[in-house]
XYZ file of C-alpha atoms in Angstrom:
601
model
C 0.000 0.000 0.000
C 1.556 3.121 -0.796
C 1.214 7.212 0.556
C -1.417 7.340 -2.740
C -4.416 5.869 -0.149
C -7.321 8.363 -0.436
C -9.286 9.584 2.412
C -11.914 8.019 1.139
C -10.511 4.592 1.192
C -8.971 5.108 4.475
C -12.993 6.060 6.191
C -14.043 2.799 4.389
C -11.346 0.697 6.367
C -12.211 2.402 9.323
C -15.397 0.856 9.702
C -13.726 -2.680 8.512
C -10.597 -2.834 10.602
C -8.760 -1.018 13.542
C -5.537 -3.126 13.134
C -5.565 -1.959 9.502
C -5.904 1.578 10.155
C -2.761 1.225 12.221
C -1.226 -0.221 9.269
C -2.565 2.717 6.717
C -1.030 5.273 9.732
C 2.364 4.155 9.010
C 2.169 3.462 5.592
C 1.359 7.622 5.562
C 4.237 8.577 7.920
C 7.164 7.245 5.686
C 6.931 10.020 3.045
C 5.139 12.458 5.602
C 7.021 15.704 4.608
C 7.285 15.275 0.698
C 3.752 13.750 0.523
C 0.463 15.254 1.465
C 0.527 12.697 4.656
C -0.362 15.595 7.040
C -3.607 16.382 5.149
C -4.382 12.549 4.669
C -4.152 12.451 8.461
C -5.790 15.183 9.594
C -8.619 14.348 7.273
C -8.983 10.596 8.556
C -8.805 11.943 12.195
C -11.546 14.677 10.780
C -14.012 11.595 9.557
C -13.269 9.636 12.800
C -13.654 12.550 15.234
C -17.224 13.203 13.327
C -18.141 9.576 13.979
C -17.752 9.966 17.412
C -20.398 13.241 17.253
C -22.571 11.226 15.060
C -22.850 7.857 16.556
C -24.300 6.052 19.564
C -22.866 5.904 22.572
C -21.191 2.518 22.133
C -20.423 3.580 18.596
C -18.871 6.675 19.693
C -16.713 5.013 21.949
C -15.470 2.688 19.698
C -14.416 5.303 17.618
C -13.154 7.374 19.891
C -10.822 4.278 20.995
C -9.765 3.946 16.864
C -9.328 7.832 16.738
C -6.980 7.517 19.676
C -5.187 4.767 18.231
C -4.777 6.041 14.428
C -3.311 9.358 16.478
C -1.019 7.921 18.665
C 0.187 5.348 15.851
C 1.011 8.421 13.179
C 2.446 10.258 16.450
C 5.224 7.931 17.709
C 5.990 6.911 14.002
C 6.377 10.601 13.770
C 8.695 11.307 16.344
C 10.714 7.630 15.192
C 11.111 8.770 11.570
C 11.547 12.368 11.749
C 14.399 14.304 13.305
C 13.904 16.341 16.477
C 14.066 19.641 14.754
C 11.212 18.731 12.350
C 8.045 20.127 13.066
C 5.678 17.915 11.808
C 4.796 16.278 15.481
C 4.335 20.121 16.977
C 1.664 20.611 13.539
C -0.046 17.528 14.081
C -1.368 18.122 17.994
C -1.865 21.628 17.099
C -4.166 20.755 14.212
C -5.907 17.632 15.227
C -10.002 18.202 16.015
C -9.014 16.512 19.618
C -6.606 15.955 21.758
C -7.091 12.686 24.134
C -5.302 11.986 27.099
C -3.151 9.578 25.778
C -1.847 11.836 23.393
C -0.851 14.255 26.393
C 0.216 11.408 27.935
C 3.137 10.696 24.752
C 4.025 14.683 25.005
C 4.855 14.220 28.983
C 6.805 11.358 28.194
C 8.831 13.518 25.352
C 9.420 16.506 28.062
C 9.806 14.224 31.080
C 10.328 10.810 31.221
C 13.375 8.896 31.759
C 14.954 6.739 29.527
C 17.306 3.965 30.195
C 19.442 1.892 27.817
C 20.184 -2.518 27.772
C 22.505 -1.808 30.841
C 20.015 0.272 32.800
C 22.216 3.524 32.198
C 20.208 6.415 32.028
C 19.871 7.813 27.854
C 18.022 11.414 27.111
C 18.535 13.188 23.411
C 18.467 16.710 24.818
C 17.194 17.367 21.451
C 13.724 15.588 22.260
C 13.160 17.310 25.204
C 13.634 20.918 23.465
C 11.061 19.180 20.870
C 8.678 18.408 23.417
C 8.735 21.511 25.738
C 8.409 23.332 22.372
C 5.120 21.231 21.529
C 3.980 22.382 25.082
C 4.446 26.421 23.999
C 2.417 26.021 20.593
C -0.429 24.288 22.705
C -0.662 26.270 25.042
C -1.314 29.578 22.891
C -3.207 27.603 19.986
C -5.282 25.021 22.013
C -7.107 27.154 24.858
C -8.793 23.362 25.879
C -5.513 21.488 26.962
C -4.017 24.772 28.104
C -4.095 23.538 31.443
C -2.879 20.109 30.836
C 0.193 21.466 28.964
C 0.932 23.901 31.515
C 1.158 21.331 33.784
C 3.579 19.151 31.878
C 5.695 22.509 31.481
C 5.462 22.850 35.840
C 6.566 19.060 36.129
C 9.756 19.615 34.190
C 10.440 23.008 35.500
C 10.653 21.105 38.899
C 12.497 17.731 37.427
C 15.327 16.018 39.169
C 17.599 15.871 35.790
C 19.298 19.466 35.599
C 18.963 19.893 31.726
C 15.696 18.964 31.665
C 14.533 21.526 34.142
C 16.827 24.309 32.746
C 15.345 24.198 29.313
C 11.710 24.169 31.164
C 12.212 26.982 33.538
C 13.793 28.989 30.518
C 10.316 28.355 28.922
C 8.095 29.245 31.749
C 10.171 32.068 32.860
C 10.868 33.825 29.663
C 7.740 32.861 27.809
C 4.369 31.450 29.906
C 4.652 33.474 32.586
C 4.317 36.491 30.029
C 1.144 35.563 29.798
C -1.317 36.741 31.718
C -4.039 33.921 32.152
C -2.025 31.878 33.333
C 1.329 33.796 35.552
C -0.774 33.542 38.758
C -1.006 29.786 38.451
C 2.816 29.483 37.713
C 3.582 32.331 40.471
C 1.616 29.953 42.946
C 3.141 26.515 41.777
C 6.467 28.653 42.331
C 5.736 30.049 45.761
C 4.497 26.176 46.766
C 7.534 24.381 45.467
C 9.402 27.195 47.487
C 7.812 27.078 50.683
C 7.571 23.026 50.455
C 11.369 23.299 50.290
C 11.338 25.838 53.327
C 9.026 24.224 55.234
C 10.019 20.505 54.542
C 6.149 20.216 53.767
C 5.185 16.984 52.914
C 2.647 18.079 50.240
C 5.915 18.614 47.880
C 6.554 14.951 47.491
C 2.626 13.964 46.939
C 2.560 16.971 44.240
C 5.946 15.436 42.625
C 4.619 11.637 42.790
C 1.548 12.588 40.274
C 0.382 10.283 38.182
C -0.286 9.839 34.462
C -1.816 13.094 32.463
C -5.151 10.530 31.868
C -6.244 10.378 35.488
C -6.128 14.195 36.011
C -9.760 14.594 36.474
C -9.859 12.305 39.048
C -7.553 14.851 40.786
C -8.850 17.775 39.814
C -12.505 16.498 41.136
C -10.753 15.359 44.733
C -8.805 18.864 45.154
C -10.074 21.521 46.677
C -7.450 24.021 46.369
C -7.527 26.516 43.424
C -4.852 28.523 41.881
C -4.707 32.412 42.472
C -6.159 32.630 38.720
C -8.744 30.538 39.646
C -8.758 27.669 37.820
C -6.991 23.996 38.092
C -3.714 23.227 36.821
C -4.310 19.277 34.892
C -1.956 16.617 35.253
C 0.513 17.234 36.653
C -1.214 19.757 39.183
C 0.035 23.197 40.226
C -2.337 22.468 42.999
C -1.344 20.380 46.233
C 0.607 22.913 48.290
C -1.631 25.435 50.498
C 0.836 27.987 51.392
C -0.777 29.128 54.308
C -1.414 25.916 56.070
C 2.413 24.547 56.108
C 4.206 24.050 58.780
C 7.569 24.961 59.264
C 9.674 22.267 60.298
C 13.168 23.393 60.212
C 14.333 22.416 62.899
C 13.154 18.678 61.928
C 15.658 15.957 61.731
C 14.049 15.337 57.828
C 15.928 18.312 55.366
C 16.358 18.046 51.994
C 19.310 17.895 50.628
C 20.933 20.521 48.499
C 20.007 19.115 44.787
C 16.934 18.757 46.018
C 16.395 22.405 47.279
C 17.855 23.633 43.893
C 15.102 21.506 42.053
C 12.349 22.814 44.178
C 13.124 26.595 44.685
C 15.410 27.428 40.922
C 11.720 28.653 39.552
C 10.608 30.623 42.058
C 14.342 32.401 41.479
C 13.495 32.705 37.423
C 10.596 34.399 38.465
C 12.205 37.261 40.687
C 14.062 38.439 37.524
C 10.827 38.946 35.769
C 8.917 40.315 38.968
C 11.147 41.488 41.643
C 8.214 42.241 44.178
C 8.994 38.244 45.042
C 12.322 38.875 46.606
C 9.858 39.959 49.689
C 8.611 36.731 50.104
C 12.478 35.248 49.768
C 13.559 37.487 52.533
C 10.272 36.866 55.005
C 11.095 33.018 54.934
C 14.992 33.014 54.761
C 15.238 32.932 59.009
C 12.940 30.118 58.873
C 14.940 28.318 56.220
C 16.941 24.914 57.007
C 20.638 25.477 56.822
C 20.565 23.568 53.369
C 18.184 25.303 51.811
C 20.139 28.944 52.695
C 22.616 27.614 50.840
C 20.324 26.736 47.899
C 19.344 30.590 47.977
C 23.056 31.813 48.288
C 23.816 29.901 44.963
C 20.808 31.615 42.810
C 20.492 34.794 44.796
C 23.712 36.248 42.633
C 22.176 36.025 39.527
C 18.765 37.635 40.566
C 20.451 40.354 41.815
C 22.787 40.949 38.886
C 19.997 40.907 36.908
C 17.922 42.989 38.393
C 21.197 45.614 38.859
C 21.721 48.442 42.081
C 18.898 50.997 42.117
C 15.607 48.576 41.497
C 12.745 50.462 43.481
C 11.718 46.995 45.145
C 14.967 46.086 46.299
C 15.842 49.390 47.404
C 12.325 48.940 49.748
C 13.402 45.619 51.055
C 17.162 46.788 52.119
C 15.009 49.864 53.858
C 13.220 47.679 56.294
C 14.402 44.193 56.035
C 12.557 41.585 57.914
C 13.815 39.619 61.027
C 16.153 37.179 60.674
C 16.922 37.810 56.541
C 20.401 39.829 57.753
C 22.756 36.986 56.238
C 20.559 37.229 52.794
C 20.722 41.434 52.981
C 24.584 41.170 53.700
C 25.074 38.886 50.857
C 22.766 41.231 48.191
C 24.718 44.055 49.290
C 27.941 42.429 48.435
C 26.794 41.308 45.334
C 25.410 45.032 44.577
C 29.144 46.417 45.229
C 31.445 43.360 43.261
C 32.001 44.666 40.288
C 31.018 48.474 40.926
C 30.841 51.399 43.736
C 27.652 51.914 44.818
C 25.758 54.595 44.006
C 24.830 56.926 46.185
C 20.869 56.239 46.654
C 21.764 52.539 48.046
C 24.427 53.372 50.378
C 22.194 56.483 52.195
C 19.939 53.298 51.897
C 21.920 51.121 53.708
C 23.325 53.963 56.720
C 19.888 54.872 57.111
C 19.057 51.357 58.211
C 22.413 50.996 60.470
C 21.402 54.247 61.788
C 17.447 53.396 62.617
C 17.076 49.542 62.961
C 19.571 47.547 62.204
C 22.860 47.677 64.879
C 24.410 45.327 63.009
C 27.868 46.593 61.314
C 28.317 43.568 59.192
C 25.360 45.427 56.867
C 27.815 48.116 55.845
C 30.782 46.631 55.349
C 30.297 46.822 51.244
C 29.514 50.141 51.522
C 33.131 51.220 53.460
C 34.875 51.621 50.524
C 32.232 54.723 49.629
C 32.434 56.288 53.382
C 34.709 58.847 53.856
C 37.068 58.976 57.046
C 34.906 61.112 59.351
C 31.982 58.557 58.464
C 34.140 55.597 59.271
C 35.782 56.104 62.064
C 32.643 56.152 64.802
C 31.690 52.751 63.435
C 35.122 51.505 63.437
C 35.039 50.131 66.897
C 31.610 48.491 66.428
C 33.699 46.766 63.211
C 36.029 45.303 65.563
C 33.270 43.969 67.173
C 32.798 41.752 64.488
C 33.742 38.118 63.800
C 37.268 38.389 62.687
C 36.448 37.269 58.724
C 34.373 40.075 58.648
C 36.932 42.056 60.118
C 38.935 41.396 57.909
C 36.372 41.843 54.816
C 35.913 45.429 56.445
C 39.733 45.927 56.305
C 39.550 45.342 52.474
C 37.228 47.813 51.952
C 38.253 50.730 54.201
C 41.756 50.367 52.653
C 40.297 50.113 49.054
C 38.441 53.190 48.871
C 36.879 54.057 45.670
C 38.338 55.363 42.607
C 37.045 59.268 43.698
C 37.361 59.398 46.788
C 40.851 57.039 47.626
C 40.720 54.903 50.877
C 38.742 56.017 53.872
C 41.441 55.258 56.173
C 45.287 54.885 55.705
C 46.888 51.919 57.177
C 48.588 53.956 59.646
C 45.039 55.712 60.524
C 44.056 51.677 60.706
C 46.492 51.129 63.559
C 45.710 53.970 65.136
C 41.902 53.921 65.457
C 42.340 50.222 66.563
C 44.540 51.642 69.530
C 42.009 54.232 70.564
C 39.254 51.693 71.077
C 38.721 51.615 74.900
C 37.400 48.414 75.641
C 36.309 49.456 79.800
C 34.319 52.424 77.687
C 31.744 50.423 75.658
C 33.643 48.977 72.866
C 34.718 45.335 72.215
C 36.272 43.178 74.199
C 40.834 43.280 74.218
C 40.539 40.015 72.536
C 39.133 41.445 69.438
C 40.745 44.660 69.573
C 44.580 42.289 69.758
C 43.047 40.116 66.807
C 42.223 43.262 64.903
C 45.517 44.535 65.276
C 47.715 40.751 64.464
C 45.095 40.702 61.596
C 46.847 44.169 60.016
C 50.282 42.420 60.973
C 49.444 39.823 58.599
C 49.651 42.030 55.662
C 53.071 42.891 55.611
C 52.228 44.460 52.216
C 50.300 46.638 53.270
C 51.599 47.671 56.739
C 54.955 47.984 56.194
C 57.778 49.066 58.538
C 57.073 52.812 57.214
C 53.476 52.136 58.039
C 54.434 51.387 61.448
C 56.958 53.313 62.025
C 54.705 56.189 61.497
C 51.450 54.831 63.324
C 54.163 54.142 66.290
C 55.276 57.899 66.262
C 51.515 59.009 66.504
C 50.661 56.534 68.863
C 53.869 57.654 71.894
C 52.673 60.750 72.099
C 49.090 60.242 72.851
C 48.020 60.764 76.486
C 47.001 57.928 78.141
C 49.446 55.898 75.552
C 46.763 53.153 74.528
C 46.882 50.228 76.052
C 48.161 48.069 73.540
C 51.536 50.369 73.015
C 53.835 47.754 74.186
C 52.527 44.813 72.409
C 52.337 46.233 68.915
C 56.223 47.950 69.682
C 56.866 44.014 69.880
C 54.897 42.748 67.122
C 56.643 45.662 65.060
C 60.245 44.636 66.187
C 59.362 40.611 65.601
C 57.870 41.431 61.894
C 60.688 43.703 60.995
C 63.749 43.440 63.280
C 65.453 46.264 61.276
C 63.205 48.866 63.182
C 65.426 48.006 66.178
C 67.048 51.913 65.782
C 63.555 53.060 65.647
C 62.195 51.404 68.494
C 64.746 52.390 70.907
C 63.754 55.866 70.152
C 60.532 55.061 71.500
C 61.572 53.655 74.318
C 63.453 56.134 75.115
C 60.405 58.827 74.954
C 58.838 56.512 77.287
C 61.383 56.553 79.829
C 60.995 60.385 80.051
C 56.983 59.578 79.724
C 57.701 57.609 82.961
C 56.706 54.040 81.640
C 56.763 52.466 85.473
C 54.079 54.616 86.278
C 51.938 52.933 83.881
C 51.679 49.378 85.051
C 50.092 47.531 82.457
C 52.696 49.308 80.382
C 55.988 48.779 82.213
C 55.267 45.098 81.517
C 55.619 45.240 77.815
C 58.052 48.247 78.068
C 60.261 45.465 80.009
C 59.799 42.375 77.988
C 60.788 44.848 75.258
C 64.373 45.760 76.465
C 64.611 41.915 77.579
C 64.403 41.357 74.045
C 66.158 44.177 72.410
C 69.655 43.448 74.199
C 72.058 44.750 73.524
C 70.287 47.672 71.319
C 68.338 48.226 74.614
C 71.191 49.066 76.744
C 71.486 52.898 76.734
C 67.935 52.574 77.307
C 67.982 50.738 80.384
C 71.056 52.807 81.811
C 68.508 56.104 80.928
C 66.287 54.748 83.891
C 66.468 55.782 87.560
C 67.906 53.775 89.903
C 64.941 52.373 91.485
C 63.252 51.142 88.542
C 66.909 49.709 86.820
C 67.118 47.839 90.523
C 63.870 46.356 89.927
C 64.712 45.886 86.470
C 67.586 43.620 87.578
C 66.030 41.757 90.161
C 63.053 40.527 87.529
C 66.104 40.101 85.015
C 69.083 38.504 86.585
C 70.194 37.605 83.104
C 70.920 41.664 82.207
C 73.492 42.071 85.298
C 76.436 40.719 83.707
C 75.878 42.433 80.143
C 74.644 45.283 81.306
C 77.643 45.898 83.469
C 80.092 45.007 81.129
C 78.196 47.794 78.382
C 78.252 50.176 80.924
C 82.211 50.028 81.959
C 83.445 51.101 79.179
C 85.265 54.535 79.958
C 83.282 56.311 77.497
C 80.088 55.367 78.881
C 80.949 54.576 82.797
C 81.786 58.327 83.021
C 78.602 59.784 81.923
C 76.760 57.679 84.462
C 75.442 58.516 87.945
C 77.239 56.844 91.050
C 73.976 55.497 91.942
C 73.793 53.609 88.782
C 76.990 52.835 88.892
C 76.153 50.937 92.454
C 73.557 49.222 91.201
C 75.658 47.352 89.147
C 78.550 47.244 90.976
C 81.263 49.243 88.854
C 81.597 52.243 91.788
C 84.559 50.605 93.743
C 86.264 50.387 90.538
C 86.970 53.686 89.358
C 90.802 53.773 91.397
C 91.311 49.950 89.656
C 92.994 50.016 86.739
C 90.756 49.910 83.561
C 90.218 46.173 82.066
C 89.313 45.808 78.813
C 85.464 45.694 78.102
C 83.771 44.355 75.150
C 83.285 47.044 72.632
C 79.303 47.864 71.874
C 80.018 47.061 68.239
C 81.120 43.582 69.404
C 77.831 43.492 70.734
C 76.428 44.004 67.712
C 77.994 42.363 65.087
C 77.379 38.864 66.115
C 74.029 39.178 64.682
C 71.846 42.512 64.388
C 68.367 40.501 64.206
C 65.721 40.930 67.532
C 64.514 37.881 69.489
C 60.385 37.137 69.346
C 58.565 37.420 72.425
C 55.081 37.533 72.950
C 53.069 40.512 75.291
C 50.324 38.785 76.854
């Protein structure tokens, strides 16, 4: 039998022989695009369709079965013969009279289903499902009737455990259906459900997943009492099955999903946000409720929202304003997004103070705005920064020494130093533990805080009144990261001698430990003391007797010194001895000019 058959000839077999029909279905399909095989077909289903109006009810069902099987036959010869890009499947369920289950049924399987080869690997021709989903879009604008049925298949893939299959779907209902306006609230609510079902852990999500076959959808629909915001039923597979406002959050249940499978249920609801960014409300009212899992699943799409959606968007702006409770990890991480790539602009960072200043006492928020604060505008919130964890510290470091291309850094490093010495931690600010790791965090980027950096932070810092409290232990964190400031640093100590360092006790401690390990550099220093405090000096040091003395008798030096010092180290009954030779200070030195490490605790 060849693609010649006439309609006419086909009707009469109709009547004669289902099994027959089949045959005359492929006979048509194996010459389909050079033939007229479309119009054959669509005229046979024409003739069989009008049967089923004409006939009896038994009659009419018994063509309704052969018009299902004539379809189906031409269909899946269609898609075996003809290549994925063809079009001829897409024409045929556009232009059929009806469209049965079954035939719904074949499309869900093209979209959705998987495949698996003699081995049991799993097989997919990304092709087909771009086919399919495509069939889906022309039926849902040409066939208002299986609109909903379509939709649904569309939903089921844009939630589908197989990552290619629900990219290419949420790209469709994203870019394309949800354009559409009778049917976006139905998708807006099947994304809201899938992302409170991940949220919530409710356990609606997994009976919505586990759906059924397209042909029992009325069953469904009939049994479910839950309408979209549209107000009509999504078919197989539903939208319906989640009420929103009846789940219970359970996050603190032993049962979370895991993270692929909070990417598969929340990646539309993110699609959606870039083509209505009122929804990032709802993200940001359920991110404190959200497992730990599932804020990670957020953290992963959030960037690309955002970048979409770029810096001065009205509704984000609104949200940053007055952000709910418990959504300050999400607003942190939008705002650092915002400033990658970029300095903010000015209506997001008045924003963002605004909110420090009113609400939020949490400095973390404007750490990607430091770079865009000038110096009189960081430096009250500096100790509060402190305050922080020492990442974000850090983080804030970045920024405050990055500055912005106008305006340069807010603070130098040597500014850095010093505002992290004028914290007072018995005044309000954060405890001396994060005030030292603040200040060994700058020490770590020798870079950046060079000796000149220090050396100039130093000089600022010995002539305040009270010195800070850290003085002494950053003089010995300066001298262990760069022993060639040794010069430098006895300068200091010698302006603290003539500050009186022993009246400061917390200070004479370090101011000790610091000549301990600067000997012999320290020397002249220790001589410059009085008596009383070079006695007491002695007595905690032993180990500086012997050396010291021996410095100190040379004739250049032993001459310039008080008898009292003298006594104190034992050289006053020798001045009618005859002179011995003494080691020469550059002796002392040239063994080996580095500086000892010793810690100030």
């Amino acid at each position: 039998m060849t693609c010649k058959i006439t309609c006419g000839y086909v009707s009469h077999q109709i009547d004669a022989d289902d099994d027959i029909v089949l045959m005359v279905g492929k006979q048509i399909v194996v010459d389909y695009r050079h033939q007229k095989g479309h119009e054959i077909v669509l005229q046979v289903l024409y003739h069989m369709y009008s049967l089923t109006v004409r006939s009896s009810v038994d009659n009419s069902s018994c063509s309704t079965v052969l018009y299902e099987k004539f379809l189906l036959e031409v269909s899946k010869s269609l898609l075996d013969t003809l290549p994925a890009s063809d079009k001829s499947f897409s024409r045929l369920l556009g232009e059929v009279p009806f469209l049965p289950d079954s035939a719904l049924k074949l499309l869900d399987n093209l979209c959705s289903s998987d495949a698996f080869d003699v081995t049991g690997k799993e097989i997919r021709d990304a092709e087909r499902v771009t086919q399919g989903l495509g069939v889906v879009w022309s039926l849902i604008l040409g066939r208002p009737n299986n609109r909903q049925a379509c939709l649904g298949i569309a939903l089921k893939c844009a939630v589908h455990s197989q990552d290619d299959i629900r990219g290419k779907a949420i790209r469709l209902v994203a870019n394309k259906l949800y354009q559409l306006n009778y049917i976006s609230g139905e998708i807006e609510q099947f994304a809201t459900n899938m992302l409170l079902s991940a949220v919530d852990q409710c356990a609606a999500a997994a009976e919505l997943l586990q759906c059924g076959s397209v042909d029992e959808r009325g069953e469904r629909e009939v049994g479910s009492g839950n309408a979209s915001t549209s107000g009509s039923q999504l078919s197989e597979p539903s939208a319906s099955g989640i009420d929103s406002s009846n789940t219970e959050s359970t996050s603190n249940s032993a049962s979370v999903v895991s993270f692929p499978e909070a990417q598969r249920l929340i990646s539309l609801f993110f699609a959606l946000c870039t083509k209505k960014p009122g929804l990032l409300q709802l993200l940001f009212d359920i991110y404190g409720r959200a497992p730990k899992i599932v804020k990670q699943a957020f953290h992963r799409h959030i960037p690309i929202v955002i970048r979409a959606l770029g810096q001065s968007y009205p509704q984000l702006l609104r949200i940053i304003a007055d952000p709910p409770h418990g959504s300050e990890n999400l607003l942190t991480l939008v705002l650092q997004i915002l400033t990658q790539e970029t300095t903010p602009p000015p209506d997001l960072v008045a924003t963002v103070k605004h909110l420090y200043e009113t609400k939020l006492k949490d400095a973390a928020i404007l750490i990607p705005m430091l770079s865009s604060l000038s110096k009189n505008e960081v430096l009250p919130i500096f100790p509060r920064l402190v305050d922080l964890p020492l990442e974000k510290f850090q983080l804030a470091l970045a920024h405050i020494l990055q500055g912005s291309a106008h305006t340069g850094p807010a603070l130098t490093p040597a500014e850095v130093l010093v505002a992290i010495h004028d914290i007072v931690p018995e005044k309000g600010g954060p405890p001396l533990k994060k005030i030292t790791d603040a200040c060994s965090a700058c020490f770590e980027q020798r870079t950046v805080f060079t000796q000149q950096v220090l050396a100039k932070a130093l000089n600022q810092l010995v002539d305040q009144v009270p010195l800070p409290l850290l003085f002494m232990r950053t003089v010995i964190q300066a001298i262990d990261a760069f022993p060639t400031l040794v010069d430098f640093v006895m300068e200091i100590l010698s302006k603290l001698v003539s500050k009186q360092i022993w009246r400061m006790p917390k200070l004479w401690v370090g101011f000790l430990k610091c000549v301990v390990q600067t000997q012999p550099h320290s020397f002249p220093v220790l001589l410059q003391l009085p008596p009383p405090q070079l006695q007491n000096t002695l007595n905690k040091y032993g180990s500086l007797r012997n050396s010291l003395a021996s410095y100190a008798s040379q004739p250049n030096i032993k001459g310039s010194l008080p008898r009292s010092t003298l006594a104190i180290l034992g050289l006053e009954n020798e001045s009618h001895m005859q002179p011995q030779q003494q080691p020469h200070m550059s002796n002392l030195h040239s063994s080996d000019t580095s500086v000892r490490g010793a810690t100030l605790t």
